[in-house]
CSV table of C-alpha atoms and ligand atoms in Angstrom, one decimal:
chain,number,residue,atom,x,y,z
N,1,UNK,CA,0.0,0.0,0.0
N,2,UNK,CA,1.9,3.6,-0.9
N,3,UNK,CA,1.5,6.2,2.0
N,4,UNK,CA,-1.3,8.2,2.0
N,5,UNK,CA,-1.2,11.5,0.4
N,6,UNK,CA,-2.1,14.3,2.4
N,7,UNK,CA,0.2,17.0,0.0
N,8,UNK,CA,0.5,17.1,-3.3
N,9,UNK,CA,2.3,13.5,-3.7
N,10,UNK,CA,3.0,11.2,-6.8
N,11,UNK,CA,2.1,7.7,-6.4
N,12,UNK,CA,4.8,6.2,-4.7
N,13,UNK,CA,5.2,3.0,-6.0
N,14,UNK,CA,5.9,0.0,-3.7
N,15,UNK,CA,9.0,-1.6,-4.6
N,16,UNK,CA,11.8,-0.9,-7.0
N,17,UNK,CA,10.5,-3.6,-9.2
N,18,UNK,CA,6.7,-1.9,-8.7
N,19,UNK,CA,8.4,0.9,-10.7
N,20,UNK,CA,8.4,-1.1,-13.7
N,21,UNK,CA,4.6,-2.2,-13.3
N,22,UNK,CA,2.5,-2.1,-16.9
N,23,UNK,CA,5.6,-0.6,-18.6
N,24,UNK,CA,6.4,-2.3,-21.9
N,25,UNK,CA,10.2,-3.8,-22.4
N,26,UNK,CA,11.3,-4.9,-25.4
N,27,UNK,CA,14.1,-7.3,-24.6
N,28,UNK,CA,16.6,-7.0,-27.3
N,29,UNK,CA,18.9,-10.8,-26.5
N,30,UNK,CA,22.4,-10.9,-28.7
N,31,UNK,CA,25.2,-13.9,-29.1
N,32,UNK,CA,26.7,-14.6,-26.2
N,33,UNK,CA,27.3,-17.8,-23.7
N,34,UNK,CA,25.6,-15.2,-21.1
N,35,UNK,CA,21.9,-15.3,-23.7
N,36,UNK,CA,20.8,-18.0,-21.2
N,37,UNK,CA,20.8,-15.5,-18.2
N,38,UNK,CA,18.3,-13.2,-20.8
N,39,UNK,CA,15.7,-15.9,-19.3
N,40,UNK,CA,15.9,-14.9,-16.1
N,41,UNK,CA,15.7,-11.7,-17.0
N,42,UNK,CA,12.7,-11.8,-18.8
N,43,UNK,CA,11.1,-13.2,-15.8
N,44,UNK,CA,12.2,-11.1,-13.6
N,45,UNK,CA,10.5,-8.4,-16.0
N,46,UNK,CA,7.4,-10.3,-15.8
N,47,UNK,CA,7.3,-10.8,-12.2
N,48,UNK,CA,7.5,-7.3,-11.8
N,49,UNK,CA,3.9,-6.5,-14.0
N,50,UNK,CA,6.1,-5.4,-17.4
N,51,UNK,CA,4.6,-6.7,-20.8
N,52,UNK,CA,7.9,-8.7,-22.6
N,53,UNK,CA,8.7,-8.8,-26.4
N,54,UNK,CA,11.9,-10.5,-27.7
N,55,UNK,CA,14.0,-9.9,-30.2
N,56,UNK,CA,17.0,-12.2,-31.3
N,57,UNK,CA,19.5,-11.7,-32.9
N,58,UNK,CA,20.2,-14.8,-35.1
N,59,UNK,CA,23.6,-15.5,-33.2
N,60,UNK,CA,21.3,-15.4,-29.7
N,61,UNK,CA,19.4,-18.6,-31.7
N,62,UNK,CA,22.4,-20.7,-31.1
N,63,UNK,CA,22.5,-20.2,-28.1
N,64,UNK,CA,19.2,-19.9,-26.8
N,65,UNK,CA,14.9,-20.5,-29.0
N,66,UNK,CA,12.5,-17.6,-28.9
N,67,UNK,CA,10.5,-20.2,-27.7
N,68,UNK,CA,11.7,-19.7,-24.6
N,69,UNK,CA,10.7,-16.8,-24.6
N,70,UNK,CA,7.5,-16.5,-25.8
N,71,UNK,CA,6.8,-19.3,-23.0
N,72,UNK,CA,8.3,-17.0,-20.5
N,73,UNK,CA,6.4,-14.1,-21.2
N,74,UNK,CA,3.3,-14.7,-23.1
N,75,UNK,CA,4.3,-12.6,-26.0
N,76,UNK,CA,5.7,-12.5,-29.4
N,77,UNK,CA,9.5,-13.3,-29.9
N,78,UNK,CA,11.2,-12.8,-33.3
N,79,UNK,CA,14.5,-13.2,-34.3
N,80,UNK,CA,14.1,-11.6,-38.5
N,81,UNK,CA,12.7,-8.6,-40.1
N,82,UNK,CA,10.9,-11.4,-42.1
N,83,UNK,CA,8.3,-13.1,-40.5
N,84,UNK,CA,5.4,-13.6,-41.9
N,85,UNK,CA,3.1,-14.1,-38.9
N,86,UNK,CA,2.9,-10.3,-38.2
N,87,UNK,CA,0.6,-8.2,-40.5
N,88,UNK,CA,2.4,-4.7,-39.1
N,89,UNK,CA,6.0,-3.6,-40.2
N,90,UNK,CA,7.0,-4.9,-36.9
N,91,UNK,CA,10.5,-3.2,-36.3
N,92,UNK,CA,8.4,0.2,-36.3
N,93,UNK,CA,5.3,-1.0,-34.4
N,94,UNK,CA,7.5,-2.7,-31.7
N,95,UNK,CA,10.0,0.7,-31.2
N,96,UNK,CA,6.5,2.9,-30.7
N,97,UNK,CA,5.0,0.0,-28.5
N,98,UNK,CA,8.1,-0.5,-26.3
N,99,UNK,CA,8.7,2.2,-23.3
N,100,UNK,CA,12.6,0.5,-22.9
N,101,UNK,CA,14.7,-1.5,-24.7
N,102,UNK,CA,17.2,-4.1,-22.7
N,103,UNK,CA,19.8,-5.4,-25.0
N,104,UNK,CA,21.1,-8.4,-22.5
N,105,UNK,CA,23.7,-9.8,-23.6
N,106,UNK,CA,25.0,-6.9,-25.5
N,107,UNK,CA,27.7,-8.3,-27.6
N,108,UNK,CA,30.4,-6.4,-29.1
N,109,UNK,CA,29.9,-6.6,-32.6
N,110,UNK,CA,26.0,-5.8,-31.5
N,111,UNK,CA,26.9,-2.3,-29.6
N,112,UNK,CA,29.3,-1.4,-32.8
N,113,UNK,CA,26.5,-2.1,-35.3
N,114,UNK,CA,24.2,-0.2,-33.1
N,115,UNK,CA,27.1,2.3,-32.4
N,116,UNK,CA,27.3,3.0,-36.4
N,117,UNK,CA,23.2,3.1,-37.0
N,118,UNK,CA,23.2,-0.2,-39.0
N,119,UNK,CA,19.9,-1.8,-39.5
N,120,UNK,CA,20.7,-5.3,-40.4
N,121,UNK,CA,18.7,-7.7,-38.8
N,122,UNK,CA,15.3,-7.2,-36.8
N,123,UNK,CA,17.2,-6.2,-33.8
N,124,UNK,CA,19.3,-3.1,-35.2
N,125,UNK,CA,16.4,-2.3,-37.2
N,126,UNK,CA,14.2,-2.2,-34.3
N,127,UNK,CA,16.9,-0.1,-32.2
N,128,UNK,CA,17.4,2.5,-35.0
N,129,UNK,CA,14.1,3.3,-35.0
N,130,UNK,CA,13.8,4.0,-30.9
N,131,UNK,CA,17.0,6.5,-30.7
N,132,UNK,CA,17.9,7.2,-27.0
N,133,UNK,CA,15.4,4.6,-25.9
N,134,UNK,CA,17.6,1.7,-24.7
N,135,UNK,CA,19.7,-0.1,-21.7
N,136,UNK,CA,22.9,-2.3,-22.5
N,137,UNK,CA,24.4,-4.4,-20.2
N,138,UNK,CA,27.6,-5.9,-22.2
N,139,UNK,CA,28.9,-9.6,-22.2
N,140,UNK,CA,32.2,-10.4,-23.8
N,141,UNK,CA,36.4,-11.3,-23.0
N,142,UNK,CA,37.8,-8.6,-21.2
N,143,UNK,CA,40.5,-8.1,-24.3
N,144,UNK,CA,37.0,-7.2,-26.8
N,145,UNK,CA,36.1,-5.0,-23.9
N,146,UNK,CA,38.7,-3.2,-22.9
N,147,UNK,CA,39.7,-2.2,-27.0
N,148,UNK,CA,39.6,0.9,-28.5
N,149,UNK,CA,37.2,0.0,-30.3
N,150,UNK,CA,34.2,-1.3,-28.2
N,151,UNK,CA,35.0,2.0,-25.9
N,152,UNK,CA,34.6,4.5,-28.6
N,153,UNK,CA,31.4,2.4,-29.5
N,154,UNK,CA,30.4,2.6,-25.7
N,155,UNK,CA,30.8,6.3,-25.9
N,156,UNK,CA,28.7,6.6,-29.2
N,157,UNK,CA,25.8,4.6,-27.7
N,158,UNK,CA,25.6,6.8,-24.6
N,159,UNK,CA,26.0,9.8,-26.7
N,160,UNK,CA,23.2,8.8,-28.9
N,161,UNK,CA,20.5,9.1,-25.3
N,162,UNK,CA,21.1,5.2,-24.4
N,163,UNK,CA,22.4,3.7,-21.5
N,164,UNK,CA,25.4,1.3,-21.6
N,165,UNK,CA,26.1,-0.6,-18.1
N,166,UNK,CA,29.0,-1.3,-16.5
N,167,UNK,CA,29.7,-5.0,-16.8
N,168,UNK,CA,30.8,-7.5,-14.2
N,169,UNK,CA,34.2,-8.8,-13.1
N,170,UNK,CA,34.9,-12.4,-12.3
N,171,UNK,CA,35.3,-15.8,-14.2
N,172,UNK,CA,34.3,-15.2,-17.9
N,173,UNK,CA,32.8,-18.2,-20.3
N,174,UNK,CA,36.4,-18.3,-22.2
N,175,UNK,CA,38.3,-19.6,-19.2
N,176,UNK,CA,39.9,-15.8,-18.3
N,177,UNK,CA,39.3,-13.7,-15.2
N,178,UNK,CA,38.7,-10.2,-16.2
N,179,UNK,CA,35.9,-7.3,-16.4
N,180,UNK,CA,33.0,-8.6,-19.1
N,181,UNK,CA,30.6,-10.4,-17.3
N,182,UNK,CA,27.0,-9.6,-17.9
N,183,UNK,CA,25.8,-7.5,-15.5
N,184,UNK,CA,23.2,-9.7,-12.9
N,185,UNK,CA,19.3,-9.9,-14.2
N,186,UNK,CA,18.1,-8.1,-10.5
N,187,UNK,CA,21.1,-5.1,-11.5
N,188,UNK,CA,19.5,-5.1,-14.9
N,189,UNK,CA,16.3,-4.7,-13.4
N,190,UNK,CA,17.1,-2.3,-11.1
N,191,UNK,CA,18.8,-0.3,-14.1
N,192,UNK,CA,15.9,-0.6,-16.5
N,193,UNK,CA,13.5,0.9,-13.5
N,194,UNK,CA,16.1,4.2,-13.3
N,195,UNK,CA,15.8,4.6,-16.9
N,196,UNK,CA,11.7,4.7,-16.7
N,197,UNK,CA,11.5,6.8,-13.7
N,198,UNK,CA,11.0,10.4,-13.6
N,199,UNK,CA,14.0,11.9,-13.2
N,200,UNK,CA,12.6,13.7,-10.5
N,201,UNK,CA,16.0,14.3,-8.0
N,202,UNK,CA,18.2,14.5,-11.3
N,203,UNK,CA,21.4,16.9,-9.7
N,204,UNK,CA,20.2,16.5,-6.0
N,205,UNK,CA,23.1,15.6,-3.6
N,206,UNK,CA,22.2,13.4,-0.5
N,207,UNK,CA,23.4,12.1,2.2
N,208,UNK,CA,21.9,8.9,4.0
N,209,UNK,CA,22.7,7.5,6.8
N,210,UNK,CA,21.4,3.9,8.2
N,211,UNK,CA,21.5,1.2,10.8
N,212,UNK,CA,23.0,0.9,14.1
N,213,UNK,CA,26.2,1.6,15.6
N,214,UNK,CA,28.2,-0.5,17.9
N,215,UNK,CA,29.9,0.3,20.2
N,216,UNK,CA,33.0,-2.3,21.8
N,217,UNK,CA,33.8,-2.4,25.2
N,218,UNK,CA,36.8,-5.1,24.8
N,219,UNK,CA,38.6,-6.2,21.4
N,220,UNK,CA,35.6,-8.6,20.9
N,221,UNK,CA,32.7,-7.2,22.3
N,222,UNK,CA,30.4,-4.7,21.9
N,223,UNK,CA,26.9,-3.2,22.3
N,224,UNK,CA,24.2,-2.6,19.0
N,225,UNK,CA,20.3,-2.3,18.8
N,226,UNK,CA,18.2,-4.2,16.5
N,227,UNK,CA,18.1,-1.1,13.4
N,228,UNK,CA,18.0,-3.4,10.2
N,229,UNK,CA,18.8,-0.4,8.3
N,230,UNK,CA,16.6,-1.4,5.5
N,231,UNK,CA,14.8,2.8,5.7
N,232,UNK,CA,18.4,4.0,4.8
N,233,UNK,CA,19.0,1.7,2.1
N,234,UNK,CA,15.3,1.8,0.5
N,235,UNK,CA,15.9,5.6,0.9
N,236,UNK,CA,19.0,5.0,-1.4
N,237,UNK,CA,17.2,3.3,-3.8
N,238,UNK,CA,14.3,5.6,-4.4
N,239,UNK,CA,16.8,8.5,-4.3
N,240,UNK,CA,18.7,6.3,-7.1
N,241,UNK,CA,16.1,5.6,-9.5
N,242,UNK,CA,15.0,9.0,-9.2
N,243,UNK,CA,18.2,9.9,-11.0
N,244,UNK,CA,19.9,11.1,-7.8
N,245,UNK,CA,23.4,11.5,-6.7
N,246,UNK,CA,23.4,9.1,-3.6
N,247,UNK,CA,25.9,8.6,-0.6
N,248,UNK,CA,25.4,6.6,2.3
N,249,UNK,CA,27.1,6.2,5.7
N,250,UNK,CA,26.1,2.9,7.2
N,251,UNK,CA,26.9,1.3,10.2
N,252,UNK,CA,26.0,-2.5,10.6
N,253,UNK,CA,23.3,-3.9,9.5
N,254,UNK,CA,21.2,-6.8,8.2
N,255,UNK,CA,20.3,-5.7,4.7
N,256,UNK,CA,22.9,-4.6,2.2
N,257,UNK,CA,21.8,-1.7,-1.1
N,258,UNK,CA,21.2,-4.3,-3.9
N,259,UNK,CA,23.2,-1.5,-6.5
N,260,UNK,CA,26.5,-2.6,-6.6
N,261,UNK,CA,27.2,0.5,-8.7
N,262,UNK,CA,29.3,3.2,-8.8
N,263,UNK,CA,26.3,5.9,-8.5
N,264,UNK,CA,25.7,5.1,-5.0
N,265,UNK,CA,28.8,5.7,-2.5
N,266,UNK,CA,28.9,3.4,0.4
N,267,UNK,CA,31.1,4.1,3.5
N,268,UNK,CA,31.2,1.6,6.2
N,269,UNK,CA,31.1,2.9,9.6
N,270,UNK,CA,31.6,1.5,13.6
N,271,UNK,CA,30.2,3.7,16.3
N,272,UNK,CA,28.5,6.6,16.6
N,273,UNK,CA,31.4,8.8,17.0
N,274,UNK,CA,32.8,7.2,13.3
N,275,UNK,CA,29.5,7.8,12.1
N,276,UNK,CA,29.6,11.6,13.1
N,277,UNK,CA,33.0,12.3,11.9
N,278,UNK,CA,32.1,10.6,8.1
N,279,UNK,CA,28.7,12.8,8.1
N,280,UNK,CA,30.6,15.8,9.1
N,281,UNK,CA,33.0,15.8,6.1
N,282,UNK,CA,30.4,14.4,3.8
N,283,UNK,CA,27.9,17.3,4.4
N,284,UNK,CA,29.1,20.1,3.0
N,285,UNK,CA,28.3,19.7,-0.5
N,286,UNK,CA,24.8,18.2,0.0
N,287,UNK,CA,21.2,19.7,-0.4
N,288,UNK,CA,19.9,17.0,2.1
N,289,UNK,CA,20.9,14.6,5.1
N,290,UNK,CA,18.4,12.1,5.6
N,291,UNK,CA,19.3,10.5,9.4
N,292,UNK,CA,17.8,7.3,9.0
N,293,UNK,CA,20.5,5.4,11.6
N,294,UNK,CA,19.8,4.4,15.0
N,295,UNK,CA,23.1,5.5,16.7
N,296,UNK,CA,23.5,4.0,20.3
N,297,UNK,CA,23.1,7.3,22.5
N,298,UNK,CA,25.7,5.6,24.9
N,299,UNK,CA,29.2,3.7,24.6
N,300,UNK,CA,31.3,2.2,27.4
N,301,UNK,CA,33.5,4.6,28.7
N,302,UNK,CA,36.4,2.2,28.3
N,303,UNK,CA,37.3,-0.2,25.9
N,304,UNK,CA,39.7,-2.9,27.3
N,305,UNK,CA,42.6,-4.7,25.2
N,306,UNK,CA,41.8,-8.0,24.8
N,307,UNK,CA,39.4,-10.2,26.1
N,308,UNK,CA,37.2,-9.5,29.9
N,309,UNK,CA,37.1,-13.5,31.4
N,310,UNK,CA,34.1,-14.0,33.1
N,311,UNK,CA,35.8,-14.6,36.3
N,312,UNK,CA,36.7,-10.6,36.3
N,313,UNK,CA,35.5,-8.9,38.9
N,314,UNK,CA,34.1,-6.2,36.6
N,315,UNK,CA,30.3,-7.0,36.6
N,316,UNK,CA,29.1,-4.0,35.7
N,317,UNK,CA,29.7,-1.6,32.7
N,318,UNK,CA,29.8,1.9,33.1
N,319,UNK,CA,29.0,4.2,30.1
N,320,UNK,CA,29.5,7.6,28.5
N,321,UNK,CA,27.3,9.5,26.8
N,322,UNK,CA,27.4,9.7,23.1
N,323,UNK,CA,26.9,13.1,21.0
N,324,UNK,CA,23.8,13.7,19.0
N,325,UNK,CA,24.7,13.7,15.3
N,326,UNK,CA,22.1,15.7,14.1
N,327,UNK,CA,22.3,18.1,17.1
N,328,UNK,CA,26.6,18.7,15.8
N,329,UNK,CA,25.5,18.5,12.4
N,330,UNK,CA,22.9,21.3,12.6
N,331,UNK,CA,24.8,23.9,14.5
N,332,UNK,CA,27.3,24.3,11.3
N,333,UNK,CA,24.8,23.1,8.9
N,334,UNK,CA,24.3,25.4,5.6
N,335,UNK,CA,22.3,25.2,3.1
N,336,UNK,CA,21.3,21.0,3.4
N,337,UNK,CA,18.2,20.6,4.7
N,338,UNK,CA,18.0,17.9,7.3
N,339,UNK,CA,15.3,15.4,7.8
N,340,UNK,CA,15.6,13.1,11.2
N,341,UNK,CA,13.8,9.9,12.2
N,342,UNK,CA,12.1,9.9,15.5
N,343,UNK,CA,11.4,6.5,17.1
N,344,UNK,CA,8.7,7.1,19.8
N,345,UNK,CA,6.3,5.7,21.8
N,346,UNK,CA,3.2,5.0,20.0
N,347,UNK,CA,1.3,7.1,22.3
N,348,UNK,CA,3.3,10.4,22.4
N,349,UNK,CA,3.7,9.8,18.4
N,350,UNK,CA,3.4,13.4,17.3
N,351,UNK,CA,4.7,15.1,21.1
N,352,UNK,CA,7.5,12.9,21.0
N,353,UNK,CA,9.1,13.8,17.1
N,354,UNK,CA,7.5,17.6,17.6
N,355,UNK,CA,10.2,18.2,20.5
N,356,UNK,CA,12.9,16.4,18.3
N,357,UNK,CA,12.5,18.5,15.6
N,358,UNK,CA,12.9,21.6,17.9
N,359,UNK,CA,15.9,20.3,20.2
N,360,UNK,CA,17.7,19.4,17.0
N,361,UNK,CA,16.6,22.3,15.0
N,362,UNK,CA,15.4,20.5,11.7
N,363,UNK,CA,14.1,21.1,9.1
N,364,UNK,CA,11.7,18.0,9.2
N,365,UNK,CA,10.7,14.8,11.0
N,366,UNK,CA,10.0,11.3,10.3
N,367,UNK,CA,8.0,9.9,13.3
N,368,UNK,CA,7.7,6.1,13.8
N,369,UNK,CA,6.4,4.2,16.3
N,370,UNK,CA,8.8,2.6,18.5
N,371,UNK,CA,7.1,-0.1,19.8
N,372,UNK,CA,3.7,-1.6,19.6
N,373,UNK,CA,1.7,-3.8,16.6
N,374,UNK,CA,2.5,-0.9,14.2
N,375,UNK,CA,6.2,-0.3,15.1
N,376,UNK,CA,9.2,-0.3,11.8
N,377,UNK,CA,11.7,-1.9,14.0
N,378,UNK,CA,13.3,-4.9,11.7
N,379,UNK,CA,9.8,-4.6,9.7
N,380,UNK,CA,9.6,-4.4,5.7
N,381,UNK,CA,6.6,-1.8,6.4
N,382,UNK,CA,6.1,1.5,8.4
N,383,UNK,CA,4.1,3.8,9.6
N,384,UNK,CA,4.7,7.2,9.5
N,385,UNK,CA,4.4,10.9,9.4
N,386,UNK,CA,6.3,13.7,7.9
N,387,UNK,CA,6.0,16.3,10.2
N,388,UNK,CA,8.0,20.0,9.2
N,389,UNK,CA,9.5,22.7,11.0
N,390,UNK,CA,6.6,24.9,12.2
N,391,UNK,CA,4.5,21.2,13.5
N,392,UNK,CA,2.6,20.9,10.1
N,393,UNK,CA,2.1,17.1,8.9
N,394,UNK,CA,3.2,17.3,5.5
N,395,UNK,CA,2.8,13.8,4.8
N,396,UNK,CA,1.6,10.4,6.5
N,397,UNK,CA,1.1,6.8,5.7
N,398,UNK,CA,1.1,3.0,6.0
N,399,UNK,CA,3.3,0.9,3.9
N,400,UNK,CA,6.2,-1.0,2.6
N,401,UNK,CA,9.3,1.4,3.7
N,402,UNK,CA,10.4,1.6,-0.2
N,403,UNK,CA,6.7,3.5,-0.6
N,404,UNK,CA,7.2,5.3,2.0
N,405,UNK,CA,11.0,6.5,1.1
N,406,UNK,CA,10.0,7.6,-2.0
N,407,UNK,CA,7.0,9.5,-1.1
N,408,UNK,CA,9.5,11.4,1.7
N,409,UNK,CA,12.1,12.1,-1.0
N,410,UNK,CA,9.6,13.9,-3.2
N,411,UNK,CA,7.7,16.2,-0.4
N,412,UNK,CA,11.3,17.1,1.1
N,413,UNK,CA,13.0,18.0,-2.1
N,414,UNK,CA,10.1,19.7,-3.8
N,415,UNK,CA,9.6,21.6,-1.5
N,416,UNK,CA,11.7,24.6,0.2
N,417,UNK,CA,11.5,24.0,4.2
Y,1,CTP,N1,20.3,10.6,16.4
Y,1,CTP,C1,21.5,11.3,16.3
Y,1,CTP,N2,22.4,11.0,17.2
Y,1,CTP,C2,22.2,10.2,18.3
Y,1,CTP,C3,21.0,9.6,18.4
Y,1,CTP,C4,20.0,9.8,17.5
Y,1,CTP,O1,21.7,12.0,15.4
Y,1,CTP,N3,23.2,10.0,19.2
Y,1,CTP,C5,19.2,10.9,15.4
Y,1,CTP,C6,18.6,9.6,14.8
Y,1,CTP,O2,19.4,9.2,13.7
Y,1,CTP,C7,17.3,10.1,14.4
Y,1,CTP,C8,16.9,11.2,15.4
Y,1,CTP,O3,18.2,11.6,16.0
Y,1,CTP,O4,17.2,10.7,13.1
Y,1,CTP,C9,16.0,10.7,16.5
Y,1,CTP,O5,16.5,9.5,17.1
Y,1,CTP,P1,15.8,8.9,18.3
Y,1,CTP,O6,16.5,7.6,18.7
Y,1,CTP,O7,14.3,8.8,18.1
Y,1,CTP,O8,15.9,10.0,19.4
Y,1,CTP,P2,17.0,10.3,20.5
Y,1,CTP,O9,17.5,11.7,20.2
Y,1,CTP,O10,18.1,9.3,20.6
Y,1,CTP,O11,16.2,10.3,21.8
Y,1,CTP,P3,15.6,9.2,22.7
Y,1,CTP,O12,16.5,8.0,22.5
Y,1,CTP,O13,15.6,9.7,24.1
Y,1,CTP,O14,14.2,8.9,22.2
């Protein structure tokens, strides 16, 4: 269920994969070993709500039927600009009918064909009719990559509007070790959903933070809370597909972002002071901090070498008090605007967050419940409400946290606090 709107709100959608709902791929599968994986993929797509076509190249057919296909999706898969089945000039009808194209694998000599606007095969000629329109994850040795040649081809596709992925590194089909693996079907997916969001954050700057901290008290042990974390990652990934620029200070937790890109930077942090030392130098150039983590308000006040036995006559564990991140952060803050998360009592909901947002002078609140049936804590859902300087709700809802992230990231960032 997406949060309710009580401002001017786009329909947040529930998932990353709920992004691609009723949008129309056309899956665009080249020679490689890697075609099999294009199954998947196509599944993936269909799980998701998307409507599938394929198109084969006639090198994919050795490696892999449109039969396949056209049993994994329920549509039409052709691999020549001359089948008779189809009463339409199908390379035209299928570029106006598809939203995206995927070409997975993207083979070399595919992406320099494409690269040079030739028209071939049903494929090409499908492609040169959709300029700017599609997503290539490339599959080949690391030598073919790595040329010249498939760079400058690279650099023509994206200069022509489409999208060319990054691929993997690891063990390749030819027995090498090297960069050319085909991207992963779910970082396809998660790709293909950027490219058909509205660029909505395109040139914001943000900084997320998420989980817990920990804090040791000998070389082995320490103390945590139960933050999964999952808030501050699905914040990253709305922020993501949403076409923003993305960094994220986490301490541990039990979820990990699921884009293993170069768009979204990850720094790893232990305790709470770490984590306010790696905001501090991150914040400057940001138009938001979204302060997702649950920091522990306390650490021991000494951390001993080694390990305490139990026999020690040390039974109990004296602790210091922690500083308040966002309360540092906002007394040099400058132009970001900073959004906390206030767990509270389900019963002083709004009180609770209200005098957060004042102590720590922000610009607005997230307030969850902390404990209770409707409590966030290690849940996939929340309920919240955006509450903004001044003690106006701007926003409030029920949902999966993704719907919820994404719904946040709009009202903040279109609108001045
Ligand atoms: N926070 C912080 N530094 C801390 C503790 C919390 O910056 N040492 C931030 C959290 O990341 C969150 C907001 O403050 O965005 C509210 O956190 P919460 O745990 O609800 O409040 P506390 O200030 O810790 O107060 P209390 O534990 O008494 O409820």
């Amino acid at each position: 269920m997406s949060p309710r709107k009580t401002s001017e709100t786009p329909r947040a959608p529930s998932s990353p994969e709920g992004v691609l709902e009723g949008r129309k791929i056309l899956l665009i599968v080249t020679g490689g070993v890697a075609a099999y994986k294009a199954a998947t993929l196509a599944r993936l797509f269909v799980r998701a709500g998307a409507k599938v076509r394929t198109a084969l190249t006639d090198a994919a057919t050795h490696f892999i039927a449109p039969l396949t296909f056209e049993a994994l999706t329920g549509e039409r898969a052709l691999a020549s600009l001359w089948d008779r089945g189809l009463p339409e000039i199908a390379h035209i009808s299928w570029s106006e009918w598809a939203d995206l194209l995927v070409v997975a694998p993207a083979s070399a000599d595919f992406m320099a064909q494409a690269a040079s606007g030739e028209a071939g095969n049903f494929a090409l000629a499908t492609l040169l009719a959709s300029p700017g329109k599609a997503l290539f994850a490339p599959a080949m040795n690391s030598r073919m990559l790595s040329n010249p040649a498939t760079q400058a081809n690279i650099l023509r596709l994206r200069e022509q509007g489409h999208r060319v992925m990054s691929s993997g590194t690891g063990a390749l089909a030819c027995g090498d070790t090297g960069q050319g693996r085909m991207p992963e079907p779910g970082e396809i997916l998660f790709h293909a959903a950027r490219a058909l969001s509205p660029p909505r954050l395109a040139y914001k700057r943000l900084l997320i933070s998420g989980g817990s901290t920990l804090e040791p008290w000998d070389s082995i042990r320490f103390m945590a809370n139960r933050s999964s974390g999952l808030m501050g990652v699905e914040l990253a990934h709305a922020a993501w597909l949403m076409g923003a620029q993305a960094e994220l200070v986490l301490g541990p937790m039990a979820v990990e972002p699921r884009i293993k890109d170069m768009d979204l930077q990850v720094h790893r942090v232990g305790s709470t002071m770490d984590m306010l030392d790696a905001l501090q130098t991150r914040l400057k150039d940001k138009d938001a901090l979204f302060m997702a983590a649950a920091p522990a308000d306390f650490r021991p006040k000494e951390v001993v070498g080694g390990k305490i036995g139990k026999d020690s006559a040390r039974l109990t564990l004296p602790l210091a008090r922690n500083p308040d991140i966002l309360m540092e952060l906002s007394k040099g803050k400058d132009k970001a605007i900073l959004v906390g998360f206030a767990a509270n009592p389900a019963e002083s909901l709004l009180k609770g967050a209200l005098e957060k947002l004042q102590r720590k002078n922000l610009d607005y609140i997230v307030a969850n419940p902390a404990t209770g049936e409707s409590s966030s804590f290690a849940s996939p859902d929340t309920t919240f409400k955006l509450i903004k300087k001044g003690g106006r709700v701007a926003l409030s809802g029920t949902g999966s946290k993704f719907s919820a992230a994404w719904s946040i990231l709009v009202t903040v960032l279109g609108h001045k606090p």
